Amino acid sequence: MTREEKSIAIENLTAQLAGTNIIYVSDISGLNAETTSNLRRACFKAGIKLEVVKNTLLAKAMEASANDYGDLPTVLTGNSAIFISDVANAPGKIIKDFRKKSDKPVLKGAFINNEIYIGDNQLDALATIKSKEELIGEIIGLLQSPAQRIISALQNKFAGSEGEEGAE
């Protein structure tokens, strides 16, 4: 790779990093062609971009980025692939699902909304993070609950008072 090609690759990675707040770094080396294809297909269906990257280029892109990746560049050893997503738990769920059949992908680390997660032991926690949509849905449900109780109580009161009037 020429110096110019490396520079372009770093610029492209920096632009990708700037466009998201959710990045998982993992090791997918050793997966056979069929499993890798299945992983890419699952990522595509979930709206996740999966890309194998050179560690030095990714480290330089992280350095050039406006985001603070903290210790995340320290995990950039061996083979690395990045999962870029709009949903915080989606890559974690896919990695966890693939780990049922294989010991890979191995989570090296993740950057989620300015929080850094290092190590494969973080996978369970990352897979269960609630998405923005799930949190909004829960909040709406909580806000609707008291209003629904009031409406139900009023309906019962009016239904009961109509019955009393008819009895007189």
CSV table of N, CA and C in Angstrom, one decimal:
chain,number,residue,atom,x,y,z
A,1,MET,N,0.8,-1.2,0.0
A,1,MET,CA,0.0,0.0,0.0
A,1,MET,C,0.9,1.2,0.0
A,2,THR,N,0.7,2.1,-1.0
A,2,THR,CA,1.5,3.3,-1.0
A,2,THR,C,1.1,4.3,0.1
A,3,ARG,N,1.9,5.3,0.3
A,3,ARG,CA,1.6,6.3,1.3
A,3,ARG,C,0.3,7.1,0.9
A,4,GLU,N,0.1,7.3,-0.3
A,4,GLU,CA,-1.1,8.0,-0.8
A,4,GLU,C,-2.4,7.1,-0.5
A,5,GLU,N,-2.3,5.8,-0.8
A,5,GLU,CA,-3.4,4.9,-0.5
A,5,GLU,C,-3.7,4.8,1.0
A,6,LYS,N,-2.6,4.8,1.8
A,6,LYS,CA,-2.8,4.8,3.3
A,6,LYS,C,-3.5,6.1,3.7
A,7,SER,N,-3.1,7.2,3.2
A,7,SER,CA,-3.7,8.5,3.5
A,7,SER,C,-5.2,8.5,3.2
A,8,ILE,N,-5.5,8.0,2.0
A,8,ILE,CA,-6.9,7.9,1.6
A,8,ILE,C,-7.7,7.0,2.5
A,9,ALA,N,-7.1,5.8,2.9
A,9,ALA,CA,-7.8,4.9,3.7
A,9,ALA,C,-8.0,5.5,5.1
A,10,ILE,N,-7.1,6.2,5.6
A,10,ILE,CA,-7.2,6.9,6.9
A,10,ILE,C,-8.3,7.9,6.9
A,11,GLU,N,-8.4,8.7,5.8
A,11,GLU,CA,-9.4,9.7,5.6
A,11,GLU,C,-10.8,9.0,5.6
A,12,ASN,N,-10.9,7.9,4.8
A,12,ASN,CA,-12.2,7.2,4.7
A,12,ASN,C,-12.6,6.7,6.1
A,13,LEU,N,-11.7,6.1,6.8
A,13,LEU,CA,-12.0,5.5,8.2
A,13,LEU,C,-12.4,6.7,9.1
A,14,THR,N,-11.7,7.8,9.1
A,14,THR,CA,-12.0,8.9,9.9
A,14,THR,C,-13.4,9.4,9.6
A,15,ALA,N,-13.8,9.5,8.4
A,15,ALA,CA,-15.1,9.9,8.0
A,15,ALA,C,-16.2,8.9,8.5
A,16,GLN,N,-15.9,7.6,8.4
A,16,GLN,CA,-16.8,6.6,8.9
A,16,GLN,C,-17.0,6.7,10.4
A,17,LEU,N,-15.9,7.0,11.1
A,17,LEU,CA,-15.9,7.1,12.6
A,17,LEU,C,-16.7,8.4,13.0
A,18,ALA,N,-16.6,9.4,12.2
A,18,ALA,CA,-17.3,10.7,12.5
A,18,ALA,C,-18.8,10.5,12.3
A,19,GLY,N,-19.2,9.6,11.5
A,19,GLY,CA,-20.6,9.4,11.2
A,19,GLY,C,-21.3,8.5,12.2
A,20,THR,N,-20.7,8.0,13.2
A,20,THR,CA,-21.4,7.1,14.1
A,20,THR,C,-20.8,7.3,15.6
A,21,ASN,N,-21.7,6.9,16.5
A,21,ASN,CA,-21.3,6.8,17.9
A,21,ASN,C,-21.2,5.4,18.4
A,22,ILE,N,-21.3,4.4,17.5
A,22,ILE,CA,-21.4,3.0,17.9
A,22,ILE,C,-20.4,2.2,17.0
A,23,ILE,N,-19.3,1.8,17.7
A,23,ILE,CA,-18.3,1.0,17.0
A,23,ILE,C,-17.9,-0.2,17.8
A,24,TYR,N,-17.9,-1.3,17.3
A,24,TYR,CA,-17.4,-2.5,18.0
A,24,TYR,C,-16.1,-3.0,17.2
A,25,VAL,N,-15.1,-3.3,17.9
A,25,VAL,CA,-13.9,-3.9,17.3
A,25,VAL,C,-13.8,-5.3,17.8
A,26,SER,N,-13.6,-6.2,16.8
A,26,SER,CA,-13.5,-7.6,17.1
A,26,SER,C,-12.5,-8.4,16.3
A,27,ASP,N,-12.3,-9.6,16.7
A,27,ASP,CA,-11.4,-10.5,15.9
A,27,ASP,C,-12.2,-11.5,15.2
A,28,ILE,N,-12.3,-11.5,13.9
A,28,ILE,CA,-13.0,-12.5,13.2
A,28,ILE,C,-12.1,-13.5,12.4
A,29,SER,N,-10.8,-13.4,12.7
A,29,SER,CA,-9.9,-14.3,12.0
A,29,SER,C,-10.2,-15.7,12.3
A,30,GLY,N,-9.9,-16.6,11.4
A,30,GLY,CA,-10.1,-18.0,11.6
A,30,GLY,C,-11.5,-18.5,11.2
A,31,LEU,N,-12.4,-17.6,10.9
A,31,LEU,CA,-13.7,-18.0,10.5
A,31,LEU,C,-13.6,-18.5,9.1
A,32,ASN,N,-14.3,-19.6,8.8
A,32,ASN,CA,-14.3,-20.1,7.4
A,32,ASN,C,-15.1,-19.2,6.5
A,33,ALA,N,-15.0,-19.4,5.2
A,33,ALA,CA,-15.7,-18.6,4.2
A,33,ALA,C,-17.2,-18.6,4.4
A,34,GLU,N,-17.8,-19.7,4.7
A,34,GLU,CA,-19.2,-19.8,4.9
A,34,GLU,C,-19.7,-19.0,6.1
A,35,THR,N,-19.0,-19.2,7.2
A,35,THR,CA,-19.3,-18.5,8.4
A,35,THR,C,-19.1,-17.0,8.3
A,36,THR,N,-18.0,-16.6,7.6
A,36,THR,CA,-17.8,-15.1,7.4
A,36,THR,C,-18.9,-14.6,6.5
A,37,SER,N,-19.3,-15.3,5.5
A,37,SER,CA,-20.4,-14.9,4.6
A,37,SER,C,-21.7,-14.7,5.4
A,38,ASN,N,-22.0,-15.7,6.3
A,38,ASN,CA,-23.2,-15.6,7.1
A,38,ASN,C,-23.1,-14.4,8.1
A,39,LEU,N,-22.0,-14.2,8.6
A,39,LEU,CA,-21.8,-13.0,9.5
A,39,LEU,C,-22.0,-11.7,8.8
A,40,ARG,N,-21.5,-11.6,7.6
A,40,ARG,CA,-21.7,-10.4,6.8
A,40,ARG,C,-23.2,-10.2,6.4
A,41,ARG,N,-23.8,-11.3,6.1
A,41,ARG,CA,-25.2,-11.3,5.8
A,41,ARG,C,-26.1,-10.8,7.0
A,42,ALA,N,-25.8,-11.4,8.1
A,42,ALA,CA,-26.5,-11.0,9.3
A,42,ALA,C,-26.3,-9.6,9.7
A,43,CYS,N,-25.1,-9.1,9.5
A,43,CYS,CA,-24.8,-7.7,9.7
A,43,CYS,C,-25.6,-6.8,8.8
A,44,PHE,N,-25.6,-7.2,7.5
A,44,PHE,CA,-26.3,-6.4,6.5
A,44,PHE,C,-27.8,-6.3,6.8
A,45,LYS,N,-28.4,-7.4,7.2
A,45,LYS,CA,-29.8,-7.4,7.6
A,45,LYS,C,-30.1,-6.5,8.8
A,46,ALA,N,-29.2,-6.4,9.7
A,46,ALA,CA,-29.3,-5.6,10.9
A,46,ALA,C,-28.9,-4.2,10.7
A,47,GLY,N,-28.5,-3.8,9.5
A,47,GLY,CA,-28.1,-2.5,9.2
A,47,GLY,C,-26.7,-2.1,9.8
A,48,ILE,N,-25.9,-3.1,10.0
A,48,ILE,CA,-24.5,-3.0,10.5
A,48,ILE,C,-23.5,-3.1,9.4
A,49,LYS,N,-22.6,-2.2,9.4
A,49,LYS,CA,-21.5,-2.2,8.4
A,49,LYS,C,-20.3,-3.0,9.1
A,50,LEU,N,-19.9,-4.0,8.4
A,50,LEU,CA,-18.8,-4.9,8.9
A,50,LEU,C,-17.6,-4.7,8.0
A,51,GLU,N,-16.4,-4.3,8.5
A,51,GLU,CA,-15.3,-4.1,7.7
A,51,GLU,C,-14.0,-4.5,8.4
A,52,VAL,N,-13.2,-5.3,7.7
A,52,VAL,CA,-11.9,-5.7,8.2
A,52,VAL,C,-11.0,-4.5,7.9
A,53,VAL,N,-10.2,-4.2,9.0
A,53,VAL,CA,-9.3,-3.0,8.9
A,53,VAL,C,-7.9,-3.3,9.3
A,54,LYS,N,-7.0,-2.4,8.9
A,54,LYS,CA,-5.6,-2.5,9.3
A,54,LYS,C,-5.6,-1.7,10.6
A,55,ASN,N,-4.9,-2.4,11.6
A,55,ASN,CA,-4.9,-1.8,13.0
A,55,ASN,C,-4.2,-0.4,13.0
A,56,THR,N,-3.1,-0.2,12.3
A,56,THR,CA,-2.4,1.1,12.3
A,56,THR,C,-3.3,2.2,11.6
A,57,LEU,N,-4.0,1.8,10.6
A,57,LEU,CA,-4.8,2.8,9.9
A,57,LEU,C,-6.0,3.2,10.8
A,58,LEU,N,-6.6,2.2,11.5
A,58,LEU,CA,-7.7,2.5,12.3
A,58,LEU,C,-7.3,3.4,13.5
A,59,ALA,N,-6.1,3.0,14.1
A,59,ALA,CA,-5.6,3.8,15.2
A,59,ALA,C,-5.3,5.3,14.8
A,60,LYS,N,-4.8,5.5,13.6
A,60,LYS,CA,-4.6,6.9,13.1
A,60,LYS,C,-5.9,7.6,12.8
A,61,ALA,N,-6.9,6.8,12.3
A,61,ALA,CA,-8.2,7.4,12.1
A,61,ALA,C,-8.9,7.8,13.4
A,62,MET,N,-8.7,7.0,14.5
A,62,MET,CA,-9.2,7.3,15.8
A,62,MET,C,-8.6,8.5,16.4
A,63,GLU,N,-7.3,8.6,16.1
A,63,GLU,CA,-6.5,9.8,16.6
A,63,GLU,C,-6.9,11.0,15.9
A,64,ALA,N,-7.3,11.0,14.6
A,64,ALA,CA,-7.7,12.1,13.9
A,64,ALA,C,-9.1,12.5,14.1
A,65,SER,N,-9.9,11.6,14.7
A,65,SER,CA,-11.3,11.8,14.9
A,65,SER,C,-11.6,12.8,16.1
A,66,ALA,N,-12.7,13.4,16.0
A,66,ALA,CA,-13.1,14.4,17.1
A,66,ALA,C,-13.5,13.6,18.4
A,67,ASN,N,-13.9,12.3,18.2
A,67,ASN,CA,-14.3,11.5,19.4
A,67,ASN,C,-13.0,11.1,20.2
A,68,ASP,N,-13.2,10.9,21.5
A,68,ASP,CA,-12.2,10.4,22.4
A,68,ASP,C,-12.4,8.9,22.6
A,69,TYR,N,-11.5,8.2,21.9
A,69,TYR,CA,-11.6,6.7,22.0
A,69,TYR,C,-10.9,6.1,23.2
A,70,GLY,N,-10.3,6.9,24.0
A,70,GLY,CA,-9.6,6.5,25.3
A,70,GLY,C,-8.6,5.4,25.0
A,71,ASP,N,-8.8,4.2,25.7
A,71,ASP,CA,-7.9,3.1,25.6
A,71,ASP,C,-8.3,2.2,24.4
A,72,LEU,N,-9.3,2.5,23.7
A,72,LEU,CA,-9.7,1.5,22.6
A,72,LEU,C,-8.6,1.2,21.6
A,73,PRO,N,-7.7,2.2,21.2
A,73,PRO,CA,-6.7,1.8,20.3
A,73,PRO,C,-5.7,0.8,20.8
A,74,THR,N,-5.7,0.6,22.2
A,74,THR,CA,-4.7,-0.4,22.7
A,74,THR,C,-5.2,-1.9,22.4
A,75,VAL,N,-6.4,-2.1,22.0
A,75,VAL,CA,-6.9,-3.4,21.6
A,75,VAL,C,-6.6,-3.8,20.2
A,76,LEU,N,-6.0,-2.8,19.4
A,76,LEU,CA,-5.8,-3.0,18.0
A,76,LEU,C,-4.5,-3.8,17.8
A,77,THR,N,-4.7,-5.1,18.0
A,77,THR,CA,-3.6,-6.1,17.7
A,77,THR,C,-4.2,-7.3,17.0
A,78,GLY,N,-3.3,-8.0,16.3
A,78,GLY,CA,-3.8,-9.1,15.5
A,78,GLY,C,-4.8,-8.7,14.4
A,79,ASN,N,-5.7,-9.5,14.1
A,79,ASN,CA,-6.7,-9.2,13.1
A,79,ASN,C,-7.8,-8.4,13.7
A,80,SER,N,-8.3,-7.4,13.0
A,80,SER,CA,-9.4,-6.6,13.6
A,80,SER,C,-10.4,-6.3,12.5
A,81,ALA,N,-11.7,-6.3,12.9
A,81,ALA,CA,-12.8,-5.9,12.1
A,81,ALA,C,-13.6,-5.0,12.9
A,82,ILE,N,-14.2,-4.0,12.2
A,82,ILE,CA,-15.1,-3.1,13.0
A,82,ILE,C,-16.6,-3.3,12.5
A,83,PHE,N,-17.4,-3.2,13.5
A,83,PHE,CA,-18.9,-3.2,13.3
A,83,PHE,C,-19.4,-1.8,13.5
A,84,ILE,N,-20.0,-1.2,12.5
A,84,ILE,CA,-20.5,0.2,12.7
A,84,ILE,C,-22.0,0.1,12.6
A,85,SER,N,-22.7,0.7,13.6
A,85,SER,CA,-24.1,0.5,13.8
A,85,SER,C,-24.8,1.8,14.3
A,86,ASP,N,-26.1,1.8,14.1
A,86,ASP,CA,-26.9,2.9,14.6
A,86,ASP,C,-27.6,2.5,15.9
A,87,VAL,N,-27.6,1.2,16.1
A,87,VAL,CA,-28.3,0.6,17.3
A,87,VAL,C,-27.2,0.0,18.2
A,88,ALA,N,-27.1,0.5,19.5
A,88,ALA,CA,-26.1,0.2,20.4
A,88,ALA,C,-25.9,-1.3,20.6
A,89,ASN,N,-27.0,-2.1,20.7
A,89,ASN,CA,-26.8,-3.5,21.1
A,89,ASN,C,-26.8,-4.4,19.9
A,90,ALA,N,-27.1,-4.0,18.7
A,90,ALA,CA,-27.2,-4.9,17.6
A,90,ALA,C,-25.9,-5.7,17.3
A,91,PRO,N,-24.7,-5.0,17.2
A,91,PRO,CA,-23.5,-5.8,17.0
A,91,PRO,C,-23.2,-6.8,18.1
A,92,GLY,N,-23.5,-6.4,19.4
A,92,GLY,CA,-23.3,-7.4,20.5
A,92,GLY,C,-24.2,-8.6,20.4
A,93,LYS,N,-25.5,-8.4,19.9
A,93,LYS,CA,-26.4,-9.5,19.8
A,93,LYS,C,-25.9,-10.4,18.7
A,94,ILE,N,-25.4,-9.9,17.6
A,94,ILE,CA,-25.0,-10.7,16.4
A,94,ILE,C,-23.7,-11.5,16.9
A,95,ILE,N,-22.8,-10.8,17.5
A,95,ILE,CA,-21.6,-11.5,18.0
A,95,ILE,C,-21.9,-12.6,18.9
A,96,LYS,N,-22.8,-12.4,19.9
A,96,LYS,CA,-23.2,-13.4,20.8
A,96,LYS,C,-23.9,-14.5,20.1
A,97,ASP,N,-24.8,-14.2,19.1
A,97,ASP,CA,-25.4,-15.3,18.4
A,97,ASP,C,-24.4,-16.2,17.7
A,98,PHE,N,-23.4,-15.6,17.0
A,98,PHE,CA,-22.4,-16.4,16.3
A,98,PHE,C,-21.6,-17.2,17.3
A,99,ARG,N,-21.4,-16.7,18.5
A,99,ARG,CA,-20.6,-17.4,19.5
A,99,ARG,C,-21.2,-18.7,20.0
A,100,LYS,N,-22.5,-18.9,19.6
A,100,LYS,CA,-23.2,-20.1,20.0
A,100,LYS,C,-22.6,-21.3,19.2
A,101,LYS,N,-22.1,-21.0,18.0
A,101,LYS,CA,-21.6,-22.1,17.2
A,101,LYS,C,-20.1,-22.1,17.0
A,102,SER,N,-19.4,-21.0,17.5
A,102,SER,CA,-18.0,-20.9,17.2
A,102,SER,C,-17.4,-20.0,18.4
A,103,ASP,N,-16.1,-20.0,18.5
A,103,ASP,CA,-15.5,-19.2,19.5
A,103,ASP,C,-15.2,-17.8,19.0
A,104,LYS,N,-15.5,-17.5,17.8
A,104,LYS,CA,-15.3,-16.2,17.1
A,104,LYS,C,-16.6,-15.7,16.7
A,105,PRO,N,-16.8,-14.4,16.5
A,105,PRO,CA,-15.9,-13.3,16.7
A,105,PRO,C,-15.6,-13.1,18.2
A,106,VAL,N,-14.4,-12.6,18.5
A,106,VAL,CA,-14.0,-12.2,19.9
A,106,VAL,C,-14.1,-10.7,20.0
A,107,LEU,N,-14.8,-10.2,20.9
A,107,LEU,CA,-14.9,-8.8,21.1
A,107,LEU,C,-13.7,-8.2,21.7
A,108,LYS,N,-13.1,-7.3,21.1
A,108,LYS,CA,-11.9,-6.6,21.6
A,108,LYS,C,-12.2,-5.4,22.4
A,109,GLY,N,-13.2,-4.7,21.9
A,109,GLY,CA,-13.7,-3.4,22.6
A,109,GLY,C,-14.8,-2.8,21.8
A,110,ALA,N,-15.3,-1.8,22.4
A,110,ALA,CA,-16.4,-1.0,21.8
A,110,ALA,C,-16.4,0.4,22.2
A,111,PHE,N,-16.9,1.3,21.4
A,111,PHE,CA,-17.2,2.7,21.7
A,111,PHE,C,-18.6,2.9,21.4
A,112,ILE,N,-19.4,3.3,22.5
A,112,ILE,CA,-20.8,3.5,22.4
A,112,ILE,C,-21.2,4.8,23.1
A,113,ASN,N,-21.6,5.8,22.3
A,113,ASN,CA,-22.0,7.1,22.8
A,113,ASN,C,-21.0,7.6,23.9
A,114,ASN,N,-19.7,7.7,23.5
A,114,ASN,CA,-18.6,8.2,24.3
A,114,ASN,C,-18.2,7.3,25.4
A,115,GLU,N,-18.7,6.1,25.6
A,115,GLU,CA,-18.3,5.2,26.6
A,115,GLU,C,-17.4,4.1,26.0
A,116,ILE,N,-16.4,3.8,26.7
A,116,ILE,CA,-15.4,2.8,26.1
A,116,ILE,C,-15.6,1.5,26.9
A,117,TYR,N,-15.7,0.4,26.2
A,117,TYR,CA,-15.8,-1.0,26.7
A,117,TYR,C,-14.6,-1.8,26.2
A,118,ILE,N,-13.8,-2.4,27.1
A,118,ILE,CA,-12.6,-3.1,26.7
A,118,ILE,C,-12.8,-4.6,27.1
A,119,GLY,N,-12.6,-5.5,26.2
A,119,GLY,CA,-12.5,-6.9,26.5
A,119,GLY,C,-13.8,-7.7,26.2
A,120,ASP,N,-13.6,-9.0,25.9
A,120,ASP,CA,-14.6,-9.9,25.5
A,120,ASP,C,-15.6,-10.1,26.7
A,121,ASN,N,-15.2,-9.9,27.9
A,121,ASN,CA,-16.1,-10.0,29.1
A,121,ASN,C,-17.2,-9.0,29.1
A,122,GLN,N,-17.1,-8.0,28.3
A,122,GLN,CA,-18.2,-7.0,28.2
A,122,GLN,C,-19.3,-7.3,27.2
A,123,LEU,N,-19.2,-8.4,26.5
A,123,LEU,CA,-20.2,-8.8,25.5
A,123,LEU,C,-21.6,-8.9,26.0
A,124,ASP,N,-21.8,-9.6,27.1
A,124,ASP,CA,-23.1,-9.8,27.7
A,124,ASP,C,-23.8,-8.5,28.0
A,125,ALA,N,-23.0,-7.6,28.6
A,125,ALA,CA,-23.5,-6.3,29.0
A,125,ALA,C,-23.9,-5.5,27.7
A,126,LEU,N,-23.0,-5.5,26.7
A,126,LEU,CA,-23.3,-4.8,25.5
A,126,LEU,C,-24.5,-5.3,24.7
A,127,ALA,N,-24.7,-6.6,24.7
A,127,ALA,CA,-25.8,-7.2,24.0
A,127,ALA,C,-27.1,-6.9,24.6
A,128,THR,N,-27.1,-6.5,25.9
A,128,THR,CA,-28.4,-6.2,26.6
A,128,THR,C,-28.6,-4.7,26.8
A,129,ILE,N,-27.7,-3.9,26.2
A,129,ILE,CA,-28.0,-2.4,26.3
A,129,ILE,C,-29.3,-2.2,25.6
A,130,LYS,N,-30.1,-1.3,26.1
A,130,LYS,CA,-31.4,-1.0,25.5
A,130,LYS,C,-31.1,0.0,24.4
A,131,SER,N,-31.8,-0.1,23.3
A,131,SER,CA,-31.6,0.8,22.2
A,131,SER,C,-32.4,2.1,22.5
A,132,LYS,N,-32.1,3.1,21.8
A,132,LYS,CA,-32.8,4.4,22.0
A,132,LYS,C,-34.3,4.2,21.8
A,133,GLU,N,-34.7,3.4,20.8
A,133,GLU,CA,-36.1,3.2,20.5
A,133,GLU,C,-36.8,2.4,21.7
A,134,GLU,N,-36.1,1.4,22.2
A,134,GLU,CA,-36.6,0.7,23.3
A,134,GLU,C,-36.8,1.6,24.6
A,135,LEU,N,-35.9,2.4,24.9
A,135,LEU,CA,-36.0,3.3,26.0
A,135,LEU,C,-37.2,4.3,25.8
A,136,ILE,N,-37.3,4.9,24.6
A,136,ILE,CA,-38.4,5.8,24.3
A,136,ILE,C,-39.7,5.1,24.5
A,137,GLY,N,-39.8,3.8,24.0
A,137,GLY,CA,-41.0,3.0,24.1
A,137,GLY,C,-41.4,2.8,25.6
A,138,GLU,N,-40.4,2.5,26.4
A,138,GLU,CA,-40.7,2.3,27.8
A,138,GLU,C,-41.2,3.6,28.5
A,139,ILE,N,-40.5,4.7,28.2
A,139,ILE,CA,-40.9,6.0,28.7
A,139,ILE,C,-42.4,6.3,28.3
A,140,ILE,N,-42.7,6.1,27.1
A,140,ILE,CA,-44.1,6.4,26.6
A,140,ILE,C,-45.0,5.5,27.3
A,141,GLY,N,-44.7,4.2,27.5
A,141,GLY,CA,-45.6,3.3,28.2
A,141,GLY,C,-45.8,3.8,29.7
A,142,LEU,N,-44.7,4.2,30.3
A,142,LEU,CA,-44.8,4.7,31.7
A,142,LEU,C,-45.7,6.0,31.8
A,143,LEU,N,-45.5,6.8,30.8
A,143,LEU,CA,-46.3,8.1,30.8
A,143,LEU,C,-47.8,7.8,30.5
A,144,GLN,N,-48.1,6.8,29.7
A,144,GLN,CA,-49.4,6.5,29.3
A,144,GLN,C,-50.2,5.8,30.4
A,145,SER,N,-49.5,5.0,31.2
A,145,SER,CA,-50.1,4.2,32.2
A,145,SER,C,-51.0,5.0,33.2
A,146,PRO,N,-50.5,6.1,33.8
A,146,PRO,CA,-51.4,6.9,34.7
A,146,PRO,C,-52.6,7.4,34.0
A,147,ALA,N,-52.5,7.9,32.8
A,147,ALA,CA,-53.6,8.4,32.0
A,147,ALA,C,-54.6,7.3,31.7
A,148,GLN,N,-54.1,6.2,31.4
A,148,GLN,CA,-55.0,5.1,31.1
A,148,GLN,C,-55.8,4.7,32.4
A,149,ARG,N,-55.2,4.7,33.5
A,149,ARG,CA,-55.9,4.4,34.8
A,149,ARG,C,-57.0,5.4,35.1
A,150,ILE,N,-56.7,6.7,34.8
A,150,ILE,CA,-57.7,7.7,35.1
A,150,ILE,C,-58.9,7.5,34.1
A,151,ILE,N,-58.6,7.3,32.9
A,151,ILE,CA,-59.7,7.1,31.9
A,151,ILE,C,-60.5,5.9,32.3
A,152,SER,N,-59.9,4.8,32.7
A,152,SER,CA,-60.6,3.6,33.1
A,152,SER,C,-61.4,3.9,34.3
A,153,ALA,N,-60.9,4.6,35.3
A,153,ALA,CA,-61.7,4.9,36.5
A,153,ALA,C,-62.9,5.8,36.2
A,154,LEU,N,-62.7,6.8,35.3
A,154,LEU,CA,-63.8,7.6,34.9
A,154,LEU,C,-64.9,6.9,34.1
A,155,GLN,N,-64.4,6.0,33.3
A,155,GLN,CA,-65.4,5.2,32.5
A,155,GLN,C,-66.2,4.3,33.5
A,156,ASN,N,-65.5,3.7,34.4
A,156,ASN,CA,-66.2,2.9,35.4
A,156,ASN,C,-67.2,3.7,36.2
A,157,LYS,N,-66.8,4.9,36.6
A,157,LYS,CA,-67.6,5.8,37.5
A,157,LYS,C,-68.9,6.1,36.7
A,158,PHE,N,-68.7,6.5,35.4
A,158,PHE,CA,-69.8,7.0,34.6
A,158,PHE,C,-70.7,5.8,34.3
A,159,ALA,N,-70.1,4.6,34.0
A,159,ALA,CA,-70.9,3.4,33.8
A,159,ALA,C,-71.7,3.0,35.0
A,160,GLY,N,-71.1,3.2,36.2
A,160,GLY,CA,-71.8,2.9,37.4
A,160,GLY,C,-72.9,3.9,37.7
A,161,SER,N,-72.7,5.2,37.5
A,161,SER,CA,-73.7,6.2,37.8
A,161,SER,C,-74.9,6.1,36.8
A,162,GLU,N,-74.7,5.6,35.6
A,162,GLU,CA,-75.8,5.4,34.6
A,162,GLU,C,-76.7,4.3,35.1
A,163,GLY,N,-76.1,3.3,35.7
A,163,GLY,CA,-76.9,2.2,36.2
A,163,GLY,C,-77.7,2.6,37.4
A,164,GLU,N,-77.2,3.5,38.2
A,164,GLU,CA,-77.9,4.0,39.4
A,164,GLU,C,-79.1,4.8,39.0
A,165,GLU,N,-79.0,5.7,38.0
A,165,GLU,CA,-80.1,6.5,37.5
A,165,GLU,C,-81.2,5.7,37.0
A,166,GLY,N,-80.9,4.6,36.3
A,166,GLY,CA,-82.0,3.7,35.8
A,166,GLY,C,-82.7,3.0,36.8
A,167,ALA,N,-82.1,2.8,38.0
A,167,ALA,CA,-82.8,2.1,39.1
A,167,ALA,C,-83.8,2.9,39.8
A,168,GLU,N,-83.8,4.2,39.7
A,168,GLU,CA,-84.7,5.1,40.4
A,168,GLU,C,-86.0,5.2,39.8
